[in-house]
Amino acid sequence: MLKMNNITKTFNSGTVDERVALDHLSLTLRDGDFVTVIGGNGAGKSTMQNAICGTWQPDEGSIELDGVNVSSLPEYKRARYLGRVYQDPMMGTSAGMEIEENLALAERRGRHHTLRPGIRRGEREDYRRRLRELGLGLEDRLTTKVGTLSGGQRQALTLLMATLQKPKLLLLDEPAAGMNPNETEELMHTIHSVRDQFGVAILLIEHDMNFVMGICEEITVLDYGRVIARGDGKTIRNNPKVIAAYLGGDD
């Protein structure tokens, strides 16, 4: 459902600050896949996600989402295929609004506005059911202000909001950043729960290797904009190129 074919992107081309961010990068995800991308600073992870979202156009190559070539489409036209969760959960939520209000905004995004008042009973029951499946007790706190939730709870809510319109691909950009071990454990459970609910393909970027090894099914390793390894956790841990470029090891 995602095909990136030979994507190349160079920033500040022709200047002393020229930097190749992506170097003929190819990556494929099928429906329901869960792929984690790791790499050191400057490896091209965020640049890759921005390429998928349409934040900028690649210099070369093509990108397909759900069989549609979106390489030349602007960001807002690609949004219907995508859900995105950032490091900071408050980027995807409104702290001063209630849980159910945030969910309603996410569900109605892109729809024509009407004079219909408030949140209907059926919508509220649907939100309660979806929250219950996350296993965090948020289904009994629909009128709680989002700003009072823990980091793990806020990120769980953000994940749910990102999937309400049933995207084909969910992009997670270091969602465990700044979380304590308990919150990280909750987030792992939530990601799997959301995937089971919606059957969405997931592309995760993450630095926390304990988190990655505890959640991943397949890992792709980037280095200077190129894929240097793919495989499961054990394969990646034992790959000499990965050890040298990212994981580190004894001389």
PDB file of C-alpha atoms in Angstrom:
ATOM      1  CA  MET A   1       0.000   0.000   0.000  1.00  0.00           C
ATOM      2  CA  LEU A   2       3.102   2.200   0.237  1.00  0.00           C
ATOM      3  CA  LYS A   3       5.738   2.088  -2.468  1.00  0.00           C
ATOM      4  CA  MET A   4       8.710   4.438  -2.391  1.00  0.00           C
ATOM      5  CA  ASN A   5      10.838   3.900  -5.470  1.00  0.00           C
ATOM      6  CA  ASN A   6      14.351   5.389  -5.745  1.00  0.00           C
ATOM      7  CA  ILE A   7      13.507   8.558  -3.812  1.00  0.00           C
ATOM      8  CA  THR A   8      16.288  11.120  -3.827  1.00  0.00           C
ATOM      9  CA  LYS A   9      16.332  14.448  -2.023  1.00  0.00           C
ATOM     10  CA  THR A  10      19.189  16.925  -1.773  1.00  0.00           C
ATOM     11  CA  PHE A  11      18.920  20.081   0.305  1.00  0.00           C
ATOM     12  CA  ASN A  12      20.846  23.284  -0.558  1.00  0.00           C
ATOM     13  CA  SER A  13      21.971  21.794  -3.840  1.00  0.00           C
ATOM     14  CA  GLY A  14      24.960  23.508  -5.452  1.00  0.00           C
ATOM     15  CA  THR A  15      26.011  25.307  -2.260  1.00  0.00           C
ATOM     16  CA  VAL A  16      28.614  24.640   0.406  1.00  0.00           C
ATOM     17  CA  ASP A  17      25.746  23.427   2.605  1.00  0.00           C
ATOM     18  CA  GLU A  18      24.614  20.764   0.116  1.00  0.00           C
ATOM     19  CA  ARG A  19      23.322  17.659   1.887  1.00  0.00           C
ATOM     20  CA  VAL A  20      21.975  14.455   0.410  1.00  0.00           C
ATOM     21  CA  ALA A  21      19.126  13.506   2.754  1.00  0.00           C
ATOM     22  CA  LEU A  22      17.723  10.550   0.789  1.00  0.00           C
ATOM     23  CA  ASP A  23      19.837   8.591  -1.676  1.00  0.00           C
ATOM     24  CA  HIS A  24      17.756   6.381  -4.019  1.00  0.00           C
ATOM     25  CA  LEU A  25      15.622   5.155  -1.128  1.00  0.00           C
ATOM     26  CA  SER A  26      13.112   2.374  -1.829  1.00  0.00           C
ATOM     27  CA  LEU A  27      10.639   1.027   0.713  1.00  0.00           C
ATOM     28  CA  THR A  28       7.453  -1.035   0.422  1.00  0.00           C
ATOM     29  CA  LEU A  29       4.680  -1.671   2.969  1.00  0.00           C
ATOM     30  CA  ARG A  30       1.694  -3.907   2.336  1.00  0.00           C
ATOM     31  CA  ASP A  31      -1.692  -3.635   4.027  1.00  0.00           C
ATOM     32  CA  GLY A  32      -1.333  -4.383   7.748  1.00  0.00           C
ATOM     33  CA  ASP A  33       2.487  -4.297   7.778  1.00  0.00           C
ATOM     34  CA  PHE A  34       4.293  -2.924  10.831  1.00  0.00           C
ATOM     35  CA  VAL A  35       7.735  -1.584   9.912  1.00  0.00           C
ATOM     36  CA  THR A  36      10.095   0.316  12.201  1.00  0.00           C
ATOM     37  CA  VAL A  37      12.764   2.610  10.734  1.00  0.00           C
ATOM     38  CA  ILE A  38      15.863   3.337  12.796  1.00  0.00           C
ATOM     39  CA  GLY A  39      19.073   5.245  12.172  1.00  0.00           C
ATOM     40  CA  GLY A  40      21.351   7.834  13.702  1.00  0.00           C
ATOM     41  CA  ASN A  41      20.837  11.593  13.562  1.00  0.00           C
ATOM     42  CA  GLY A  42      20.824  12.732   9.949  1.00  0.00           C
ATOM     43  CA  ALA A  43      20.090   9.247   8.607  1.00  0.00           C
ATOM     44  CA  GLY A  44      17.026  10.522   6.754  1.00  0.00           C
ATOM     45  CA  LYS A  45      14.185   9.142   8.884  1.00  0.00           C
ATOM     46  CA  SER A  46      12.139  12.324   9.264  1.00  0.00           C
ATOM     47  CA  THR A  47      12.962  13.386   5.715  1.00  0.00           C
ATOM     48  CA  MET A  48      11.520  10.068   4.549  1.00  0.00           C
ATOM     49  CA  GLN A  49       8.254  10.640   6.444  1.00  0.00           C
ATOM     50  CA  ASN A  50       8.009  14.179   5.097  1.00  0.00           C
ATOM     51  CA  ALA A  51       8.448  12.775   1.587  1.00  0.00           C
ATOM     52  CA  ILE A  52       5.496  10.430   2.158  1.00  0.00           C
ATOM     53  CA  CYS A  53       3.339  13.268   3.516  1.00  0.00           C
ATOM     54  CA  GLY A  54       4.209  15.631   0.673  1.00  0.00           C
ATOM     55  CA  THR A  55       5.917  18.256   2.826  1.00  0.00           C
ATOM     56  CA  TRP A  56       8.289  18.616  -0.091  1.00  0.00           C
ATOM     57  CA  GLN A  57       8.705  17.023  -3.538  1.00  0.00           C
ATOM     58  CA  PRO A  58      11.506  14.509  -4.205  1.00  0.00           C
ATOM     59  CA  ASP A  59      14.191  15.333  -6.741  1.00  0.00           C
ATOM     60  CA  GLU A  60      13.842  11.856  -8.247  1.00  0.00           C
ATOM     61  CA  GLY A  61      11.703   8.766  -7.787  1.00  0.00           C
ATOM     62  CA  SER A  62       8.040   8.071  -7.135  1.00  0.00           C
ATOM     63  CA  ILE A  63       5.692   7.441  -4.201  1.00  0.00           C
ATOM     64  CA  GLU A  64       2.485   5.399  -4.336  1.00  0.00           C
ATOM     65  CA  LEU A  65      -0.198   5.225  -1.643  1.00  0.00           C
ATOM     66  CA  ASP A  66      -2.905   2.582  -1.996  1.00  0.00           C
ATOM     67  CA  GLY A  67      -2.033   2.141  -5.664  1.00  0.00           C
ATOM     68  CA  VAL A  68      -2.163   5.871  -6.464  1.00  0.00           C
ATOM     69  CA  ASN A  69       0.943   7.747  -7.591  1.00  0.00           C
ATOM     70  CA  VAL A  70       0.981  10.743  -5.233  1.00  0.00           C
ATOM     71  CA  SER A  71       4.469  11.995  -6.086  1.00  0.00           C
ATOM     72  CA  SER A  72       3.191  15.344  -7.383  1.00  0.00           C
ATOM     73  CA  LEU A  73       0.195  15.723  -5.061  1.00  0.00           C
ATOM     74  CA  PRO A  74       0.274  18.469  -2.396  1.00  0.00           C
ATOM     75  CA  GLU A  75       0.257  17.607   1.287  1.00  0.00           C
ATOM     76  CA  TYR A  76      -3.451  18.218   1.873  1.00  0.00           C
ATOM     77  CA  LYS A  77      -4.464  15.796  -0.905  1.00  0.00           C
ATOM     78  CA  ARG A  78      -2.323  13.015   0.555  1.00  0.00           C
ATOM     79  CA  ALA A  79      -3.814  13.505   4.020  1.00  0.00           C
ATOM     80  CA  ARG A  80      -6.805  11.256   3.279  1.00  0.00           C
ATOM     81  CA  TYR A  81      -4.459   8.278   3.003  1.00  0.00           C
ATOM     82  CA  LEU A  82      -2.444   9.087   6.124  1.00  0.00           C
ATOM     83  CA  GLY A  83      -2.621   9.404   9.893  1.00  0.00           C
ATOM     84  CA  ARG A  84       0.371  10.950  11.659  1.00  0.00           C
ATOM     85  CA  VAL A  85       1.473  11.014  15.295  1.00  0.00           C
ATOM     86  CA  TYR A  86       4.357  13.243  16.405  1.00  0.00           C
ATOM     87  CA  GLN A  87       6.784  13.127  19.335  1.00  0.00           C
ATOM     88  CA  ASP A  88       4.745  15.702  21.222  1.00  0.00           C
ATOM     89  CA  PRO A  89       1.186  14.379  21.739  1.00  0.00           C
ATOM     90  CA  MET A  90      -0.111  17.907  22.232  1.00  0.00           C
ATOM     91  CA  MET A  91       0.627  18.632  18.558  1.00  0.00           C
ATOM     92  CA  GLY A  92      -2.282  16.358  17.684  1.00  0.00           C
ATOM     93  CA  THR A  93      -4.681  17.334  20.482  1.00  0.00           C
ATOM     94  CA  SER A  94      -6.169  20.419  22.128  1.00  0.00           C
ATOM     95  CA  ALA A  95      -5.174  20.499  25.812  1.00  0.00           C
ATOM     96  CA  GLY A  96      -8.020  22.787  26.880  1.00  0.00           C
ATOM     97  CA  MET A  97     -10.737  20.638  25.340  1.00  0.00           C
ATOM     98  CA  GLU A  98     -12.333  17.452  26.627  1.00  0.00           C
ATOM     99  CA  ILE A  99     -11.467  13.963  25.388  1.00  0.00           C
ATOM    100  CA  GLU A 100     -14.772  13.574  23.558  1.00  0.00           C
ATOM    101  CA  GLU A 101     -14.410  17.029  21.967  1.00  0.00           C
ATOM    102  CA  ASN A 102     -10.970  16.124  20.618  1.00  0.00           C
ATOM    103  CA  LEU A 103     -12.327  12.877  19.205  1.00  0.00           C
ATOM    104  CA  ALA A 104     -15.241  14.681  17.568  1.00  0.00           C
ATOM    105  CA  LEU A 105     -12.912  17.181  15.914  1.00  0.00           C
ATOM    106  CA  ALA A 106     -10.730  14.378  14.565  1.00  0.00           C
ATOM    107  CA  GLU A 107     -13.702  12.405  13.250  1.00  0.00           C
ATOM    108  CA  ARG A 108     -15.262  15.434  11.520  1.00  0.00           C
ATOM    109  CA  ARG A 109     -12.030  16.720   9.985  1.00  0.00           C
ATOM    110  CA  GLY A 110     -12.534  17.581   6.339  1.00  0.00           C
ATOM    111  CA  ARG A 111     -16.319  17.374   6.494  1.00  0.00           C
ATOM    112  CA  HIS A 112     -18.686  20.249   5.766  1.00  0.00           C
ATOM    113  CA  HIS A 113     -19.636  22.089   8.935  1.00  0.00           C
ATOM    114  CA  THR A 114     -23.302  22.242   9.922  1.00  0.00           C
ATOM    115  CA  LEU A 115     -25.377  23.883  12.630  1.00  0.00           C
ATOM    116  CA  ARG A 116     -25.951  20.524  14.333  1.00  0.00           C
ATOM    117  CA  PRO A 117     -25.247  21.083  18.038  1.00  0.00           C
ATOM    118  CA  GLY A 118     -22.795  19.151  20.179  1.00  0.00           C
ATOM    119  CA  ILE A 119     -21.911  15.472  20.172  1.00  0.00           C
ATOM    120  CA  ARG A 120     -24.695  12.999  19.527  1.00  0.00           C
ATOM    121  CA  ARG A 121     -25.373  10.097  21.891  1.00  0.00           C
ATOM    122  CA  GLY A 122     -24.390   7.547  19.245  1.00  0.00           C
ATOM    123  CA  GLU A 123     -21.062   9.284  18.670  1.00  0.00           C
ATOM    124  CA  ARG A 124     -20.382   9.380  22.403  1.00  0.00           C
ATOM    125  CA  GLU A 125     -21.079   5.660  22.769  1.00  0.00           C
ATOM    126  CA  ASP A 126     -18.788   4.932  19.814  1.00  0.00           C
ATOM    127  CA  TYR A 127     -15.979   6.953  21.407  1.00  0.00           C
ATOM    128  CA  ARG A 128     -16.513   5.136  24.694  1.00  0.00           C
ATOM    129  CA  ARG A 129     -16.318   1.748  22.960  1.00  0.00           C
ATOM    130  CA  ARG A 130     -13.138   2.619  21.065  1.00  0.00           C
ATOM    131  CA  LEU A 131     -11.458   4.006  24.185  1.00  0.00           C
ATOM    132  CA  ARG A 132     -12.430   0.911  26.186  1.00  0.00           C
ATOM    133  CA  GLU A 133     -10.524  -1.253  23.698  1.00  0.00           C
ATOM    134  CA  LEU A 134      -7.344   0.670  24.528  1.00  0.00           C
ATOM    135  CA  GLY A 135      -7.519  -0.627  28.104  1.00  0.00           C
ATOM    136  CA  LEU A 136      -6.507   2.651  29.780  1.00  0.00           C
ATOM    137  CA  GLY A 137      -9.785   3.542  31.510  1.00  0.00           C
ATOM    138  CA  LEU A 138     -10.312   6.618  29.358  1.00  0.00           C
ATOM    139  CA  GLU A 139     -13.814   5.480  28.378  1.00  0.00           C
ATOM    140  CA  ASP A 140     -15.022   6.730  31.778  1.00  0.00           C
ATOM    141  CA  ARG A 141     -13.337  10.116  31.403  1.00  0.00           C
ATOM    142  CA  LEU A 142     -14.876  11.521  28.238  1.00  0.00           C
ATOM    143  CA  THR A 143     -15.327  14.985  29.758  1.00  0.00           C
ATOM    144  CA  THR A 144     -11.790  15.147  31.193  1.00  0.00           C
ATOM    145  CA  LYS A 145      -9.582  17.910  29.785  1.00  0.00           C
ATOM    146  CA  VAL A 146      -6.804  16.411  27.652  1.00  0.00           C
ATOM    147  CA  GLY A 147      -4.168  18.610  29.296  1.00  0.00           C
ATOM    148  CA  THR A 148      -4.608  16.725  32.580  1.00  0.00           C
ATOM    149  CA  LEU A 149      -3.780  13.299  31.087  1.00  0.00           C
ATOM    150  CA  SER A 150      -0.419  11.569  31.430  1.00  0.00           C
ATOM    151  CA  GLY A 151       1.959  11.486  28.470  1.00  0.00           C
ATOM    152  CA  GLY A 152       1.047   7.892  27.688  1.00  0.00           C
ATOM    153  CA  GLN A 153      -2.670   8.602  27.855  1.00  0.00           C
ATOM    154  CA  ARG A 154      -2.339  11.679  25.635  1.00  0.00           C
ATOM    155  CA  GLN A 155      -0.377   9.731  23.057  1.00  0.00           C
ATOM    156  CA  ALA A 156      -2.931   6.898  23.169  1.00  0.00           C
ATOM    157  CA  LEU A 157      -5.674   9.435  22.482  1.00  0.00           C
ATOM    158  CA  THR A 158      -3.637  10.943  19.645  1.00  0.00           C
ATOM    159  CA  LEU A 159      -3.224   7.496  18.092  1.00  0.00           C
ATOM    160  CA  LEU A 160      -6.947   6.885  18.231  1.00  0.00           C
ATOM    161  CA  MET A 161      -7.697  10.313  16.755  1.00  0.00           C
ATOM    162  CA  ALA A 162      -5.264   9.659  13.894  1.00  0.00           C
ATOM    163  CA  THR A 163      -7.147   6.502  12.889  1.00  0.00           C
ATOM    164  CA  LEU A 164     -10.802   7.602  13.211  1.00  0.00           C
ATOM    165  CA  GLN A 165     -11.003   8.434   9.510  1.00  0.00           C
ATOM    166  CA  LYS A 166      -9.485   5.039   8.638  1.00  0.00           C
ATOM    167  CA  PRO A 167      -6.207   6.010   6.946  1.00  0.00           C
ATOM    168  CA  LYS A 168      -4.332   3.466   4.870  1.00  0.00           C
ATOM    169  CA  LEU A 169      -1.014   4.252   6.586  1.00  0.00           C
ATOM    170  CA  LEU A 170      -0.212   5.446  10.112  1.00  0.00           C
ATOM    171  CA  LEU A 171       3.071   7.349  10.544  1.00  0.00           C
ATOM    172  CA  LEU A 172       4.524   7.398  14.062  1.00  0.00           C
ATOM    173  CA  ASP A 173       7.416   9.792  14.687  1.00  0.00           C
ATOM    174  CA  GLU A 174       9.154   8.797  17.946  1.00  0.00           C
ATOM    175  CA  PRO A 175       5.862   8.508  19.873  1.00  0.00           C
ATOM    176  CA  ALA A 176       7.611   7.273  23.048  1.00  0.00           C
ATOM    177  CA  ALA A 177       9.883  10.322  23.370  1.00  0.00           C
ATOM    178  CA  GLY A 178      10.030  11.602  26.961  1.00  0.00           C
ATOM    179  CA  MET A 179       7.915   8.801  28.427  1.00  0.00           C
ATOM    180  CA  ASN A 180       8.722   6.838  31.566  1.00  0.00           C
ATOM    181  CA  PRO A 181       8.883   2.997  31.418  1.00  0.00           C
ATOM    182  CA  ASN A 182       5.254   2.538  32.504  1.00  0.00           C
ATOM    183  CA  GLU A 183       3.994   4.994  29.902  1.00  0.00           C
ATOM    184  CA  THR A 184       6.160   3.347  27.252  1.00  0.00           C
ATOM    185  CA  GLU A 185       4.673  -0.046  28.117  1.00  0.00           C
ATOM    186  CA  GLU A 186       1.169   1.421  27.855  1.00  0.00           C
ATOM    187  CA  LEU A 187       2.008   2.933  24.485  1.00  0.00           C
ATOM    188  CA  MET A 188       3.227  -0.399  23.113  1.00  0.00           C
ATOM    189  CA  HIS A 189      -0.074  -1.969  24.103  1.00  0.00           C
ATOM    190  CA  THR A 190      -2.000   0.930  22.573  1.00  0.00           C
ATOM    191  CA  ILE A 191      -0.205   0.736  19.222  1.00  0.00           C
ATOM    192  CA  HIS A 192      -1.000  -2.965  18.916  1.00  0.00           C
ATOM    193  CA  SER A 193      -4.590  -2.326  20.011  1.00  0.00           C
ATOM    194  CA  VAL A 194      -5.084   0.419  17.424  1.00  0.00           C
ATOM    195  CA  ARG A 195      -3.609  -1.787  14.726  1.00  0.00           C
ATOM    196  CA  ASP A 196      -5.935  -4.655  15.676  1.00  0.00           C
ATOM    197  CA  GLN A 197      -8.947  -2.313  15.657  1.00  0.00           C
ATOM    198  CA  PHE A 198      -8.270  -0.667  12.323  1.00  0.00           C
ATOM    199  CA  GLY A 199      -5.955  -3.056  10.438  1.00  0.00           C
ATOM    200  CA  VAL A 200      -3.851  -0.073   9.374  1.00  0.00           C
ATOM    201  CA  ALA A 201      -0.280  -0.342   8.096  1.00  0.00           C
ATOM    202  CA  ILE A 202       2.194   1.335  10.469  1.00  0.00           C
ATOM    203  CA  LEU A 203       5.530   2.999   9.764  1.00  0.00           C
ATOM    204  CA  LEU A 204       7.312   3.821  13.023  1.00  0.00           C
ATOM    205  CA  ILE A 205      10.395   5.993  13.540  1.00  0.00           C
ATOM    206  CA  GLU A 206      11.992   5.515  16.929  1.00  0.00           C
ATOM    207  CA  HIS A 207      15.325   6.012  18.754  1.00  0.00           C
ATOM    208  CA  ASP A 208      14.550   3.960  21.873  1.00  0.00           C
ATOM    209  CA  MET A 209      15.940   0.524  21.006  1.00  0.00           C
ATOM    210  CA  ASN A 210      14.229  -1.196  23.929  1.00  0.00           C
ATOM    211  CA  PHE A 211      10.932   0.156  22.622  1.00  0.00           C
ATOM    212  CA  VAL A 212      11.787  -0.924  19.065  1.00  0.00           C
ATOM    213  CA  MET A 213      12.794  -4.447  20.029  1.00  0.00           C
ATOM    214  CA  GLY A 214       9.695  -4.808  22.189  1.00  0.00           C
ATOM    215  CA  ILE A 215       7.247  -3.847  19.488  1.00  0.00           C
ATOM    216  CA  CYS A 216       8.716  -4.350  16.033  1.00  0.00           C
ATOM    217  CA  GLU A 217       7.971  -7.012  13.448  1.00  0.00           C
ATOM    218  CA  GLU A 218      10.374  -5.751  10.805  1.00  0.00           C
ATOM    219  CA  ILE A 219      13.151  -3.182  11.077  1.00  0.00           C
ATOM    220  CA  THR A 220      14.629  -1.064   8.294  1.00  0.00           C
ATOM    221  CA  VAL A 221      17.909   0.715   9.030  1.00  0.00           C
ATOM    222  CA  LEU A 222      18.860   3.962   7.305  1.00  0.00           C
ATOM    223  CA  ASP A 223      22.319   5.487   7.084  1.00  0.00           C
ATOM    224  CA  TYR A 224      22.956   8.694   5.125  1.00  0.00           C
ATOM    225  CA  GLY A 225      19.668   8.308   3.304  1.00  0.00           C
ATOM    226  CA  ARG A 226      20.228   4.727   2.191  1.00  0.00           C
ATOM    227  CA  VAL A 227      18.777   1.435   3.413  1.00  0.00           C
ATOM    228  CA  ILE A 228      21.646  -0.622   4.810  1.00  0.00           C
ATOM    229  CA  ALA A 229      19.669  -3.463   6.424  1.00  0.00           C
ATOM    230  CA  ARG A 230      16.233  -5.031   6.801  1.00  0.00           C
ATOM    231  CA  GLY A 231      15.038  -7.836   9.037  1.00  0.00           C
ATOM    232  CA  ASP A 232      13.728  -8.829  12.449  1.00  0.00           C
ATOM    233  CA  GLY A 233      15.261  -7.664  15.723  1.00  0.00           C
ATOM    234  CA  LYS A 234      17.796 -10.486  16.028  1.00  0.00           C
ATOM    235  CA  THR A 235      18.951 -10.069  12.441  1.00  0.00           C
ATOM    236  CA  ILE A 236      19.426  -6.329  12.878  1.00  0.00           C
ATOM    237  CA  ARG A 237      21.284  -6.632  16.196  1.00  0.00           C
ATOM    238  CA  ASN A 238      23.805  -8.986  14.581  1.00  0.00           C
ATOM    239  CA  ASN A 239      24.280  -7.114  11.301  1.00  0.00           C
ATOM    240  CA  PRO A 240      27.866  -5.751  11.099  1.00  0.00           C
ATOM    241  CA  LYS A 241      26.829  -2.719   9.037  1.00  0.00           C
ATOM    242  CA  VAL A 242      24.178  -1.772  11.577  1.00  0.00           C
ATOM    243  CA  ILE A 243      26.537  -2.246  14.505  1.00  0.00           C
ATOM    244  CA  ALA A 244      29.108   0.006  12.876  1.00  0.00           C
ATOM    245  CA  ALA A 245      26.641   2.682  11.757  1.00  0.00           C
ATOM    246  CA  TYR A 246      24.171   2.838  14.602  1.00  0.00           C
ATOM    247  CA  LEU A 247      23.999   0.318  17.402  1.00  0.00           C
ATOM    248  CA  GLY A 248      27.680   0.474  18.327  1.00  0.00           C
ATOM    249  CA  GLY A 249      29.772  -2.352  19.733  1.00  0.00           C
ATOM    250  CA  ASP A 250      33.145  -3.449  21.005  1.00  0.00           C
ATOM    251  CA  ASP A 251      36.123  -2.891  18.752  1.00  0.00           C
TER     252      ASP A 251
END
